[in-house]
């Protein structure tokens, strides 16, 4: 099974500042035949189901603000929020869908 | 628009069974597989597996074999999760979510979640 590990577990960032969340997979999630990374990012706000933000490691889902971006390849990935807004307070999860699926443990993002 | 509507909260005793439903609308049910995800209170997301809504073939993640069964009723566009021999540690919110781009990438919107509480 592929294990996903996120860092940090929690993060406090000032409004308007950059937030960066890291995700590492125990094996590569890059599929060589199509050169795609099978890596997604989800946002979950309290009392709500998760929402898909990013797929293929760097493609934003329709309607997701462009302050959210994803990067990385192979085993190391990053979710960046370029200018934190109050509504971005949430728990963020990475997920691999290369082999079955598995989620990281989550990163709680708060306002400093 | 796409909607996944799940059944309501359940309170069950240890050893009992529960069946959670997920009714889909707004798309062709057989085109997208259905994922199931568990979230224990205050904890993270666990992918339980998925069911191919075209063939009915289920795939279970490690840790979700034996007591967990995915099923379908395609006549009413509904997926089901049944859990037998319930234990206290099964207390969680269970979500359904369809896989659009790939079978195991749960796409928005997810179901609203069903809280299953196992307690004496």
JSON list of C-alpha atoms in Angstrom, two decimals:
[
{"chain": "A", "resi": 1, "resn": "UNK", "atom": "CA", "xyz": [0.00, 0.00, 0.00]},
{"chain": "A", "resi": 2, "resn": "UNK", "atom": "CA", "xyz": [1.17, 3.54, -0.71]},
{"chain": "A", "resi": 3, "resn": "UNK", "atom": "CA", "xyz": [1.54, 5.63, 2.43]},
{"chain": "A", "resi": 4, "resn": "UNK", "atom": "CA", "xyz": [1.02, 9.38, 2.17]},
{"chain": "A", "resi": 5, "resn": "UNK", "atom": "CA", "xyz": [2.73, 11.64, 4.72]},
{"chain": "A", "resi": 6, "resn": "UNK", "atom": "CA", "xyz": [1.95, 15.33, 5.00]},
{"chain": "A", "resi": 7, "resn": "UNK", "atom": "CA", "xyz": [3.90, 18.08, 6.71]},
{"chain": "A", "resi": 8, "resn": "UNK", "atom": "CA", "xyz": [3.32, 20.01, 8.80]},
{"chain": "A", "resi": 9, "resn": "UNK", "atom": "CA", "xyz": [0.36, 18.61, 10.78]},
{"chain": "A", "resi": 10, "resn": "UNK", "atom": "CA", "xyz": [-0.80, 22.16, 11.46]},
{"chain": "A", "resi": 11, "resn": "UNK", "atom": "CA", "xyz": [0.06, 25.56, 10.12]},
{"chain": "A", "resi": 12, "resn": "UNK", "atom": "CA", "xyz": [-0.80, 29.15, 11.11]},
{"chain": "A", "resi": 13, "resn": "UNK", "atom": "CA", "xyz": [-0.39, 31.83, 8.47]},
{"chain": "A", "resi": 14, "resn": "UNK", "atom": "CA", "xyz": [-1.27, 35.53, 8.42]},
{"chain": "A", "resi": 15, "resn": "UNK", "atom": "CA", "xyz": [-3.96, 36.77, 6.07]},
{"chain": "A", "resi": 16, "resn": "UNK", "atom": "CA", "xyz": [-2.48, 37.62, 2.69]},
{"chain": "A", "resi": 17, "resn": "UNK", "atom": "CA", "xyz": [0.62, 35.52, 3.27]},
{"chain": "A", "resi": 18, "resn": "UNK", "atom": "CA", "xyz": [1.67, 32.31, 1.53]},
{"chain": "A", "resi": 19, "resn": "UNK", "atom": "CA", "xyz": [0.79, 28.88, 2.92]},
{"chain": "A", "resi": 20, "resn": "UNK", "atom": "CA", "xyz": [2.68, 25.77, 1.85]},
{"chain": "A", "resi": 21, "resn": "UNK", "atom": "CA", "xyz": [1.74, 22.18, 2.60]},
{"chain": "A", "resi": 22, "resn": "UNK", "atom": "CA", "xyz": [3.94, 19.23, 1.68]},
{"chain": "A", "resi": 23, "resn": "UNK", "atom": "CA", "xyz": [3.01, 15.68, 0.83]},
{"chain": "A", "resi": 24, "resn": "UNK", "atom": "CA", "xyz": [5.31, 12.71, 0.35]},
{"chain": "A", "resi": 25, "resn": "UNK", "atom": "CA", "xyz": [4.33, 9.29, -1.00]},
{"chain": "A", "resi": 26, "resn": "UNK", "atom": "CA", "xyz": [6.09, 6.06, -0.03]},
{"chain": "A", "resi": 27, "resn": "UNK", "atom": "CA", "xyz": [6.50, 5.21, -3.71]},
{"chain": "A", "resi": 28, "resn": "UNK", "atom": "CA", "xyz": [6.23, 7.12, -6.96]},
{"chain": "A", "resi": 29, "resn": "UNK", "atom": "CA", "xyz": [2.74, 8.00, -8.15]},
{"chain": "A", "resi": 30, "resn": "UNK", "atom": "CA", "xyz": [3.99, 9.04, -11.58]},
{"chain": "A", "resi": 31, "resn": "UNK", "atom": "CA", "xyz": [2.54, 6.79, -14.28]},
{"chain": "A", "resi": 32, "resn": "UNK", "atom": "CA", "xyz": [5.20, 6.60, -16.97]},
{"chain": "A", "resi": 33, "resn": "UNK", "atom": "CA", "xyz": [2.87, 5.70, -19.84]},
{"chain": "A", "resi": 34, "resn": "UNK", "atom": "CA", "xyz": [1.03, 9.05, -19.66]},
{"chain": "A", "resi": 35, "resn": "UNK", "atom": "CA", "xyz": [3.50, 11.08, -17.57]},
{"chain": "A", "resi": 36, "resn": "UNK", "atom": "CA", "xyz": [0.78, 11.96, -15.08]},
{"chain": "A", "resi": 37, "resn": "UNK", "atom": "CA", "xyz": [1.12, 12.12, -11.32]},
{"chain": "A", "resi": 38, "resn": "UNK", "atom": "CA", "xyz": [-1.88, 10.43, -9.70]},
{"chain": "A", "resi": 39, "resn": "UNK", "atom": "CA", "xyz": [-2.06, 12.93, -6.85]},
{"chain": "A", "resi": 40, "resn": "UNK", "atom": "CA", "xyz": [-4.96, 15.05, -5.66]},
{"chain": "A", "resi": 41, "resn": "UNK", "atom": "CA", "xyz": [-5.52, 17.70, -3.00]},
{"chain": "A", "resi": 42, "resn": "UNK", "atom": "CA", "xyz": [-8.72, 18.12, -0.99]},
{"chain": "A", "resi": 43, "resn": "UNK", "atom": "CA", "xyz": [-10.04, 20.85, 1.28]},
{"chain": "A", "resi": 44, "resn": "UNK", "atom": "CA", "xyz": [-12.38, 20.04, 4.16]},
{"chain": "A", "resi": 45, "resn": "UNK", "atom": "CA", "xyz": [-14.09, 22.75, 6.18]},
{"chain": "A", "resi": 46, "resn": "UNK", "atom": "CA", "xyz": [-15.74, 21.93, 9.54]},
{"chain": "A", "resi": 47, "resn": "UNK", "atom": "CA", "xyz": [-19.00, 20.03, 9.20]},
{"chain": "A", "resi": 48, "resn": "UNK", "atom": "CA", "xyz": [-18.65, 19.66, 5.43]},
{"chain": "A", "resi": 49, "resn": "UNK", "atom": "CA", "xyz": [-17.55, 16.87, 3.12]},
{"chain": "A", "resi": 50, "resn": "UNK", "atom": "CA", "xyz": [-14.19, 17.26, 1.41]},
{"chain": "A", "resi": 51, "resn": "UNK", "atom": "CA", "xyz": [-13.87, 19.19, -1.83]},
{"chain": "A", "resi": 52, "resn": "UNK", "atom": "CA", "xyz": [-11.45, 18.34, -4.63]},
{"chain": "A", "resi": 53, "resn": "UNK", "atom": "CA", "xyz": [-9.09, 21.26, -5.33]},
{"chain": "A", "resi": 54, "resn": "UNK", "atom": "CA", "xyz": [-6.30, 19.84, -7.48]},
{"chain": "A", "resi": 55, "resn": "UNK", "atom": "CA", "xyz": [-5.83, 16.67, -9.54]},
{"chain": "A", "resi": 56, "resn": "UNK", "atom": "CA", "xyz": [-2.96, 15.30, -11.63]},
{"chain": "A", "resi": 57, "resn": "UNK", "atom": "CA", "xyz": [-0.83, 17.08, -9.00]},
{"chain": "A", "resi": 58, "resn": "UNK", "atom": "CA", "xyz": [-1.20, 20.50, -10.58]},
{"chain": "A", "resi": 59, "resn": "UNK", "atom": "CA", "xyz": [-4.54, 20.86, -12.40]},
{"chain": "A", "resi": 60, "resn": "UNK", "atom": "CA", "xyz": [-7.06, 23.05, -10.59]},
{"chain": "A", "resi": 61, "resn": "UNK", "atom": "CA", "xyz": [-10.62, 21.80, -10.43]},
{"chain": "A", "resi": 62, "resn": "UNK", "atom": "CA", "xyz": [-13.16, 24.07, -12.13]},
{"chain": "A", "resi": 63, "resn": "UNK", "atom": "CA", "xyz": [-14.17, 26.96, -9.87]},
{"chain": "A", "resi": 64, "resn": "UNK", "atom": "CA", "xyz": [-11.15, 26.70, -7.55]},
{"chain": "A", "resi": 65, "resn": "UNK", "atom": "CA", "xyz": [-9.50, 30.12, -7.06]},
{"chain": "A", "resi": 66, "resn": "UNK", "atom": "CA", "xyz": [-6.15, 30.54, -8.77]},
{"chain": "A", "resi": 67, "resn": "UNK", "atom": "CA", "xyz": [-4.43, 31.32, -5.47]},
{"chain": "A", "resi": 68, "resn": "UNK", "atom": "CA", "xyz": [-4.40, 27.53, -5.02]},
{"chain": "A", "resi": 69, "resn": "UNK", "atom": "CA", "xyz": [-1.65, 25.72, -6.90]},
{"chain": "A", "resi": 70, "resn": "UNK", "atom": "CA", "xyz": [-0.12, 22.27, -6.84]},
{"chain": "A", "resi": 71, "resn": "UNK", "atom": "CA", "xyz": [3.36, 21.17, -7.82]},
{"chain": "A", "resi": 72, "resn": "UNK", "atom": "CA", "xyz": [5.74, 18.26, -7.60]},
{"chain": "A", "resi": 73, "resn": "UNK", "atom": "CA", "xyz": [6.34, 14.92, -9.23]},
{"chain": "A", "resi": 74, "resn": "UNK", "atom": "CA", "xyz": [7.16, 11.34, -8.35]},
{"chain": "A", "resi": 75, "resn": "UNK", "atom": "CA", "xyz": [7.05, 11.21, -4.56]},
{"chain": "A", "resi": 76, "resn": "UNK", "atom": "CA", "xyz": [7.17, 14.85, -3.41]},
{"chain": "A", "resi": 77, "resn": "UNK", "atom": "CA", "xyz": [4.33, 17.30, -3.80]},
{"chain": "A", "resi": 78, "resn": "UNK", "atom": "CA", "xyz": [3.30, 20.73, -2.57]},
{"chain": "A", "resi": 79, "resn": "UNK", "atom": "CA", "xyz": [0.04, 22.62, -2.23]},
{"chain": "A", "resi": 80, "resn": "UNK", "atom": "CA", "xyz": [0.52, 26.38, -2.15]},
{"chain": "A", "resi": 81, "resn": "UNK", "atom": "CA", "xyz": [-2.01, 29.05, -1.28]},
{"chain": "A", "resi": 82, "resn": "UNK", "atom": "CA", "xyz": [-0.43, 32.24, -2.57]},
{"chain": "A", "resi": 83, "resn": "UNK", "atom": "CA", "xyz": [-2.36, 34.76, -0.49]},
{"chain": "A", "resi": 84, "resn": "UNK", "atom": "CA", "xyz": [-4.31, 33.29, 2.41]},
{"chain": "A", "resi": 85, "resn": "UNK", "atom": "CA", "xyz": [-7.94, 34.34, 2.75]},
{"chain": "A", "resi": 86, "resn": "UNK", "atom": "CA", "xyz": [-10.14, 33.82, 5.79]},
{"chain": "A", "resi": 87, "resn": "UNK", "atom": "CA", "xyz": [-12.28, 31.30, 3.93]},
{"chain": "A", "resi": 88, "resn": "UNK", "atom": "CA", "xyz": [-9.24, 29.07, 3.36]},
{"chain": "A", "resi": 89, "resn": "UNK", "atom": "CA", "xyz": [-9.22, 27.94, 6.99]},
{"chain": "A", "resi": 90, "resn": "UNK", "atom": "CA", "xyz": [-9.70, 24.19, 6.67]},
{"chain": "A", "resi": 91, "resn": "UNK", "atom": "CA", "xyz": [-7.97, 20.84, 6.82]},
{"chain": "A", "resi": 92, "resn": "UNK", "atom": "CA", "xyz": [-6.14, 19.90, 3.64]},
{"chain": "A", "resi": 93, "resn": "UNK", "atom": "CA", "xyz": [-5.49, 16.34, 2.49]},
{"chain": "A", "resi": 94, "resn": "UNK", "atom": "CA", "xyz": [-3.35, 14.90, -0.27]},
{"chain": "A", "resi": 95, "resn": "UNK", "atom": "CA", "xyz": [-4.50, 11.68, -1.88]},
{"chain": "A", "resi": 96, "resn": "UNK", "atom": "CA", "xyz": [-2.86, 9.23, -4.26]},
{"chain": "A", "resi": 97, "resn": "UNK", "atom": "CA", "xyz": [-5.00, 7.39, -6.78]},
{"chain": "A", "resi": 98, "resn": "UNK", "atom": "CA", "xyz": [-2.15, 5.55, -8.52]},
{"chain": "A", "resi": 99, "resn": "UNK", "atom": "CA", "xyz": [-2.80, 2.25, -6.76]},
{"chain": "A", "resi": 100, "resn": "UNK", "atom": "CA", "xyz": [-6.23, 2.08, -5.19]},
{"chain": "A", "resi": 101, "resn": "UNK", "atom": "CA", "xyz": [-6.26, 5.20, -3.10]},
{"chain": "A", "resi": 102, "resn": "UNK", "atom": "CA", "xyz": [-4.94, 6.57, 0.18]},
{"chain": "A", "resi": 103, "resn": "UNK", "atom": "CA", "xyz": [-4.99, 9.92, 1.94]},
{"chain": "A", "resi": 104, "resn": "UNK", "atom": "CA", "xyz": [-2.41, 11.79, 3.93]},
{"chain": "A", "resi": 105, "resn": "UNK", "atom": "CA", "xyz": [-3.16, 12.43, 7.59]},
{"chain": "A", "resi": 106, "resn": "UNK", "atom": "CA", "xyz": [-4.26, 16.02, 6.93]},
{"chain": "A", "resi": 107, "resn": "UNK", "atom": "CA", "xyz": [-2.86, 19.48, 7.62]},
{"chain": "A", "resi": 108, "resn": "UNK", "atom": "CA", "xyz": [-4.90, 21.94, 9.67]},
{"chain": "A", "resi": 109, "resn": "UNK", "atom": "CA", "xyz": [-4.54, 25.49, 8.35]},
{"chain": "A", "resi": 110, "resn": "UNK", "atom": "CA", "xyz": [-5.38, 28.40, 10.64]},
{"chain": "A", "resi": 111, "resn": "UNK", "atom": "CA", "xyz": [-5.04, 32.17, 10.65]},
{"chain": "A", "resi": 112, "resn": "UNK", "atom": "CA", "xyz": [-2.15, 33.60, 12.65]},
{"chain": "B", "resi": 1, "resn": "UNK", "atom": "CA", "xyz": [-26.73, 19.20, -11.24]},
{"chain": "B", "resi": 2, "resn": "UNK", "atom": "CA", "xyz": [-24.92, 16.21, -9.76]},
{"chain": "B", "resi": 3, "resn": "UNK", "atom": "CA", "xyz": [-26.15, 15.22, -6.31]},
{"chain": "B", "resi": 4, "resn": "UNK", "atom": "CA", "xyz": [-25.33, 12.37, -3.97]},
{"chain": "B", "resi": 5, "resn": "UNK", "atom": "CA", "xyz": [-27.84, 12.12, -1.14]},
{"chain": "B", "resi": 6, "resn": "UNK", "atom": "CA", "xyz": [-27.05, 9.76, 1.70]},
{"chain": "B", "resi": 7, "resn": "UNK", "atom": "CA", "xyz": [-29.32, 8.19, 4.28]},
{"chain": "B", "resi": 8, "resn": "UNK", "atom": "CA", "xyz": [-29.64, 9.60, 7.76]},
{"chain": "B", "resi": 9, "resn": "UNK", "atom": "CA", "xyz": [-27.68, 9.03, 10.95]},
{"chain": "B", "resi": 10, "resn": "UNK", "atom": "CA", "xyz": [-27.77, 5.62, 12.59]},
{"chain": "B", "resi": 11, "resn": "UNK", "atom": "CA", "xyz": [-27.33, 4.50, 16.20]},
{"chain": "B", "resi": 12, "resn": "UNK", "atom": "CA", "xyz": [-26.52, 0.83, 16.49]},
{"chain": "B", "resi": 13, "resn": "UNK", "atom": "CA", "xyz": [-25.45, -1.59, 19.21]},
{"chain": "B", "resi": 14, "resn": "UNK", "atom": "CA", "xyz": [-22.23, -3.58, 18.95]},
{"chain": "B", "resi": 15, "resn": "UNK", "atom": "CA", "xyz": [-22.71, -6.70, 16.87]},
{"chain": "B", "resi": 16, "resn": "UNK", "atom": "CA", "xyz": [-25.56, -5.25, 14.82]},
{"chain": "B", "resi": 17, "resn": "UNK", "atom": "CA", "xyz": [-25.50, -4.39, 11.11]},
{"chain": "B", "resi": 18, "resn": "UNK", "atom": "CA", "xyz": [-26.11, -1.15, 9.26]},
{"chain": "B", "resi": 19, "resn": "UNK", "atom": "CA", "xyz": [-26.79, -0.29, 5.62]},
{"chain": "B", "resi": 20, "resn": "UNK", "atom": "CA", "xyz": [-25.99, 3.20, 4.35]},
{"chain": "B", "resi": 21, "resn": "UNK", "atom": "CA", "xyz": [-27.45, 4.38, 1.05]},
{"chain": "B", "resi": 22, "resn": "UNK", "atom": "CA", "xyz": [-26.16, 6.90, -1.45]},
{"chain": "B", "resi": 23, "resn": "UNK", "atom": "CA", "xyz": [-28.68, 8.02, -4.08]},
{"chain": "B", "resi": 24, "resn": "UNK", "atom": "CA", "xyz": [-27.21, 9.62, -7.19]},
{"chain": "B", "resi": 25, "resn": "UNK", "atom": "CA", "xyz": [-28.85, 12.07, -9.57]},
{"chain": "B", "resi": 26, "resn": "UNK", "atom": "CA", "xyz": [-27.85, 14.47, -12.33]},
{"chain": "B", "resi": 27, "resn": "UNK", "atom": "CA", "xyz": [-25.59, 12.10, -14.26]},
{"chain": "B", "resi": 28, "resn": "UNK", "atom": "CA", "xyz": [-25.57, 8.62, -15.78]},
{"chain": "B", "resi": 29, "resn": "UNK", "atom": "CA", "xyz": [-25.07, 6.37, -12.76]},
{"chain": "B", "resi": 30, "resn": "UNK", "atom": "CA", "xyz": [-23.25, 3.59, -14.60]},
{"chain": "B", "resi": 31, "resn": "UNK", "atom": "CA", "xyz": [-20.59, 5.94, -16.02]},
{"chain": "B", "resi": 32, "resn": "UNK", "atom": "CA", "xyz": [-18.73, 6.65, -12.78]},
{"chain": "B", "resi": 33, "resn": "UNK", "atom": "CA", "xyz": [-17.60, 4.29, -10.07]},
{"chain": "B", "resi": 34, "resn": "UNK", "atom": "CA", "xyz": [-18.59, 5.04, -6.48]},
{"chain": "B", "resi": 35, "resn": "UNK", "atom": "CA", "xyz": [-16.04, 5.44, -3.72]},
{"chain": "B", "resi": 36, "resn": "UNK", "atom": "CA", "xyz": [-16.61, 5.08, 0.00]},
{"chain": "B", "resi": 37, "resn": "UNK", "atom": "CA", "xyz": [-14.58, 7.06, 2.54]},
{"chain": "B", "resi": 38, "resn": "UNK", "atom": "CA", "xyz": [-14.63, 6.84, 6.33]},
{"chain": "B", "resi": 39, "resn": "UNK", "atom": "CA", "xyz": [-13.88, 9.61, 8.80]},
{"chain": "B", "resi": 40, "resn": "UNK", "atom": "CA", "xyz": [-13.80, 8.76, 12.50]},
{"chain": "B", "resi": 41, "resn": "UNK", "atom": "CA", "xyz": [-14.61, 11.60, 14.92]},
{"chain": "B", "resi": 42, "resn": "UNK", "atom": "CA", "xyz": [-11.85, 14.21, 14.83]},
{"chain": "B", "resi": 43, "resn": "UNK", "atom": "CA", "xyz": [-9.75, 12.04, 12.53]},
{"chain": "B", "resi": 44, "resn": "UNK", "atom": "CA", "xyz": [-8.64, 12.03, 8.91]},
{"chain": "B", "resi": 45, "resn": "UNK", "atom": "CA", "xyz": [-10.02, 10.45, 5.77]},
{"chain": "B", "resi": 46, "resn": "UNK", "atom": "CA", "xyz": [-9.72, 6.71, 5.06]},
{"chain": "B", "resi": 47, "resn": "UNK", "atom": "CA", "xyz": [-10.46, 5.35, 1.60]},
{"chain": "B", "resi": 48, "resn": "UNK", "atom": "CA", "xyz": [-12.54, 2.19, 2.01]},
{"chain": "B", "resi": 49, "resn": "UNK", "atom": "CA", "xyz": [-12.71, 1.16, -1.64]},
{"chain": "B", "resi": 50, "resn": "UNK", "atom": "CA", "xyz": [-14.97, 1.54, -4.63]},
{"chain": "B", "resi": 51, "resn": "UNK", "atom": "CA", "xyz": [-17.59, -0.24, -6.68]},
{"chain": "B", "resi": 52, "resn": "UNK", "atom": "CA", "xyz": [-17.81, -0.34, -10.44]},
{"chain": "B", "resi": 53, "resn": "UNK", "atom": "CA", "xyz": [-21.36, 0.82, -11.12]},
{"chain": "B", "resi": 54, "resn": "UNK", "atom": "CA", "xyz": [-21.29, -0.75, -14.57]},
{"chain": "B", "resi": 55, "resn": "UNK", "atom": "CA", "xyz": [-20.29, -4.29, -13.55]},
{"chain": "B", "resi": 56, "resn": "UNK", "atom": "CA", "xyz": [-21.07, -4.24, -9.82]},
{"chain": "B", "resi": 57, "resn": "UNK", "atom": "CA", "xyz": [-17.52, -5.39, -9.06]},
{"chain": "B", "resi": 58, "resn": "UNK", "atom": "CA", "xyz": [-16.32, -4.06, -5.67]},
{"chain": "B", "resi": 59, "resn": "UNK", "atom": "CA", "xyz": [-12.73, -3.35, -4.62]},
{"chain": "B", "resi": 60, "resn": "UNK", "atom": "CA", "xyz": [-11.97, -3.12, -0.91]},
{"chain": "B", "resi": 61, "resn": "UNK", "atom": "CA", "xyz": [-9.02, -1.37, 0.68]},
{"chain": "B", "resi": 62, "resn": "UNK", "atom": "CA", "xyz": [-6.91, -3.15, 3.27]},
{"chain": "B", "resi": 63, "resn": "UNK", "atom": "CA", "xyz": [-8.70, -3.08, 6.56]},
{"chain": "B", "resi": 64, "resn": "UNK", "atom": "CA", "xyz": [-12.14, -3.06, 4.95]},
{"chain": "B", "resi": 65, "resn": "UNK", "atom": "CA", "xyz": [-12.53, -6.68, 3.95]},
{"chain": "B", "resi": 66, "resn": "UNK", "atom": "CA", "xyz": [-14.90, -9.19, 5.50]},
{"chain": "B", "resi": 67, "resn": "UNK", "atom": "CA", "xyz": [-17.42, -7.02, 7.38]},
{"chain": "B", "resi": 68, "resn": "UNK", "atom": "CA", "xyz": [-17.86, -4.36, 4.70]},
{"chain": "B", "resi": 69, "resn": "UNK", "atom": "CA", "xyz": [-19.94, -4.88, 1.57]},
{"chain": "B", "resi": 70, "resn": "UNK", "atom": "CA", "xyz": [-20.55, -2.47, -1.31]},
{"chain": "B", "resi": 71, "resn": "UNK", "atom": "CA", "xyz": [-23.62, -3.05, -3.45]},
{"chain": "B", "resi": 72, "resn": "UNK", "atom": "CA", "xyz": [-25.85, -1.34, -5.99]},
{"chain": "B", "resi": 73, "resn": "UNK", "atom": "CA", "xyz": [-29.45, -0.98, -7.04]},
{"chain": "B", "resi": 74, "resn": "UNK", "atom": "CA", "xyz": [-29.08, 0.46, -10.53]},
{"chain": "B", "resi": 75, "resn": "UNK", "atom": "CA", "xyz": [-32.88, 0.69, -10.95]},
{"chain": "B", "resi": 76, "resn": "UNK", "atom": "CA", "xyz": [-32.88, 3.54, -8.43]},
{"chain": "B", "resi": 77, "resn": "UNK", "atom": "CA", "xyz": [-29.33, 4.85, -9.03]},
{"chain": "B", "resi": 78, "resn": "UNK", "atom": "CA", "xyz": [-28.27, 3.99, -5.50]},
{"chain": "B", "resi": 79, "resn": "UNK", "atom": "CA", "xyz": [-25.09, 2.60, -3.98]},
{"chain": "B", "resi": 80, "resn": "UNK", "atom": "CA", "xyz": [-25.01, 0.92, -0.59]},
{"chain": "B", "resi": 81, "resn": "UNK", "atom": "CA", "xyz": [-22.48, 0.29, 2.13]},
{"chain": "B", "resi": 82, "resn": "UNK", "atom": "CA", "xyz": [-23.32, -2.48, 4.57]},
{"chain": "B", "resi": 83, "resn": "UNK", "atom": "CA", "xyz": [-21.29, -3.07, 7.70]},
{"chain": "B", "resi": 84, "resn": "UNK", "atom": "CA", "xyz": [-21.89, -6.17, 9.78]},
{"chain": "B", "resi": 85, "resn": "UNK", "atom": "CA", "xyz": [-20.77, -7.15, 13.31]},
{"chain": "B", "resi": 86, "resn": "UNK", "atom": "CA", "xyz": [-20.43, -3.49, 14.21]},
{"chain": "B", "resi": 87, "resn": "UNK", "atom": "CA", "xyz": [-17.75, -2.44, 16.69]},
{"chain": "B", "resi": 88, "resn": "UNK", "atom": "CA", "xyz": [-17.30, 0.77, 18.63]},
{"chain": "B", "resi": 89, "resn": "UNK", "atom": "CA", "xyz": [-14.39, 1.69, 16.36]},
{"chain": "B", "resi": 90, "resn": "UNK", "atom": "CA", "xyz": [-16.76, 1.72, 13.36]},
{"chain": "B", "resi": 91, "resn": "UNK", "atom": "CA", "xyz": [-18.24, 4.93, 14.77]},
{"chain": "B", "resi": 92, "resn": "UNK", "atom": "CA", "xyz": [-17.59, 7.43, 11.99]},
{"chain": "B", "resi": 93, "resn": "UNK", "atom": "CA", "xyz": [-19.03, 9.52, 9.21]},
{"chain": "B", "resi": 94, "resn": "UNK", "atom": "CA", "xyz": [-19.21, 7.55, 5.99]},
{"chain": "B", "resi": 95, "resn": "UNK", "atom": "CA", "xyz": [-19.10, 9.40, 2.67]},
{"chain": "B", "resi": 96, "resn": "UNK", "atom": "CA", "xyz": [-19.83, 8.32, -0.89]},
{"chain": "B", "resi": 97, "resn": "UNK", "atom": "CA", "xyz": [-18.17, 10.08, -3.82]},
{"chain": "B", "resi": 98, "resn": "UNK", "atom": "CA", "xyz": [-18.10, 9.23, -7.49]},
{"chain": "B", "resi": 99, "resn": "UNK", "atom": "CA", "xyz": [-14.88, 8.80, -9.42]},
{"chain": "B", "resi": 100, "resn": "UNK", "atom": "CA", "xyz": [-15.01, 10.89, -12.59]},
{"chain": "B", "resi": 101, "resn": "UNK", "atom": "CA", "xyz": [-11.52, 11.34, -14.03]},
{"chain": "B", "resi": 102, "resn": "UNK", "atom": "CA", "xyz": [-10.44, 8.00, -12.67]},
{"chain": "B", "resi": 103, "resn": "UNK", "atom": "CA", "xyz": [-12.30, 5.43, -10.63]},
{"chain": "B", "resi": 104, "resn": "UNK", "atom": "CA", "xyz": [-10.53, 6.14, -7.35]},
{"chain": "B", "resi": 105, "resn": "UNK", "atom": "CA", "xyz": [-10.29, 9.94, -7.41]},
{"chain": "B", "resi": 106, "resn": "UNK", "atom": "CA", "xyz": [-13.40, 11.06, -5.50]},
{"chain": "B", "resi": 107, "resn": "UNK", "atom": "CA", "xyz": [-14.82, 14.11, -7.26]},
{"chain": "B", "resi": 108, "resn": "UNK", "atom": "CA", "xyz": [-16.88, 16.97, -5.93]},
{"chain": "B", "resi": 109, "resn": "UNK", "atom": "CA", "xyz": [-19.67, 16.83, -4.87]},
{"chain": "B", "resi": 110, "resn": "UNK", "atom": "CA", "xyz": [-19.46, 14.11, -2.25]},
{"chain": "B", "resi": 111, "resn": "UNK", "atom": "CA", "xyz": [-22.48, 12.87, -0.39]},
{"chain": "B", "resi": 112, "resn": "UNK", "atom": "CA", "xyz": [-23.29, 14.83, 2.75]},
{"chain": "B", "resi": 113, "resn": "UNK", "atom": "CA", "xyz": [-22.06, 12.00, 4.93]},
{"chain": "B", "resi": 114, "resn": "UNK", "atom": "CA", "xyz": [-23.84, 9.51, 7.20]},
{"chain": "B", "resi": 115, "resn": "UNK", "atom": "CA", "xyz": [-22.91, 9.34, 10.87]},
{"chain": "B", "resi": 116, "resn": "UNK", "atom": "CA", "xyz": [-22.93, 5.80, 12.21]},
{"chain": "B", "resi": 117, "resn": "UNK", "atom": "CA", "xyz": [-22.64, 5.59, 15.98]},
{"chain": "B", "resi": 118, "resn": "UNK", "atom": "CA", "xyz": [-21.97, 2.22, 17.60]},
{"chain": "B", "resi": 119, "resn": "UNK", "atom": "CA", "xyz": [-22.71, 2.24, 21.30]},
{"chain": "B", "resi": 120, "resn": "UNK", "atom": "CA", "xyz": [-24.39, 0.20, 24.00]}
]
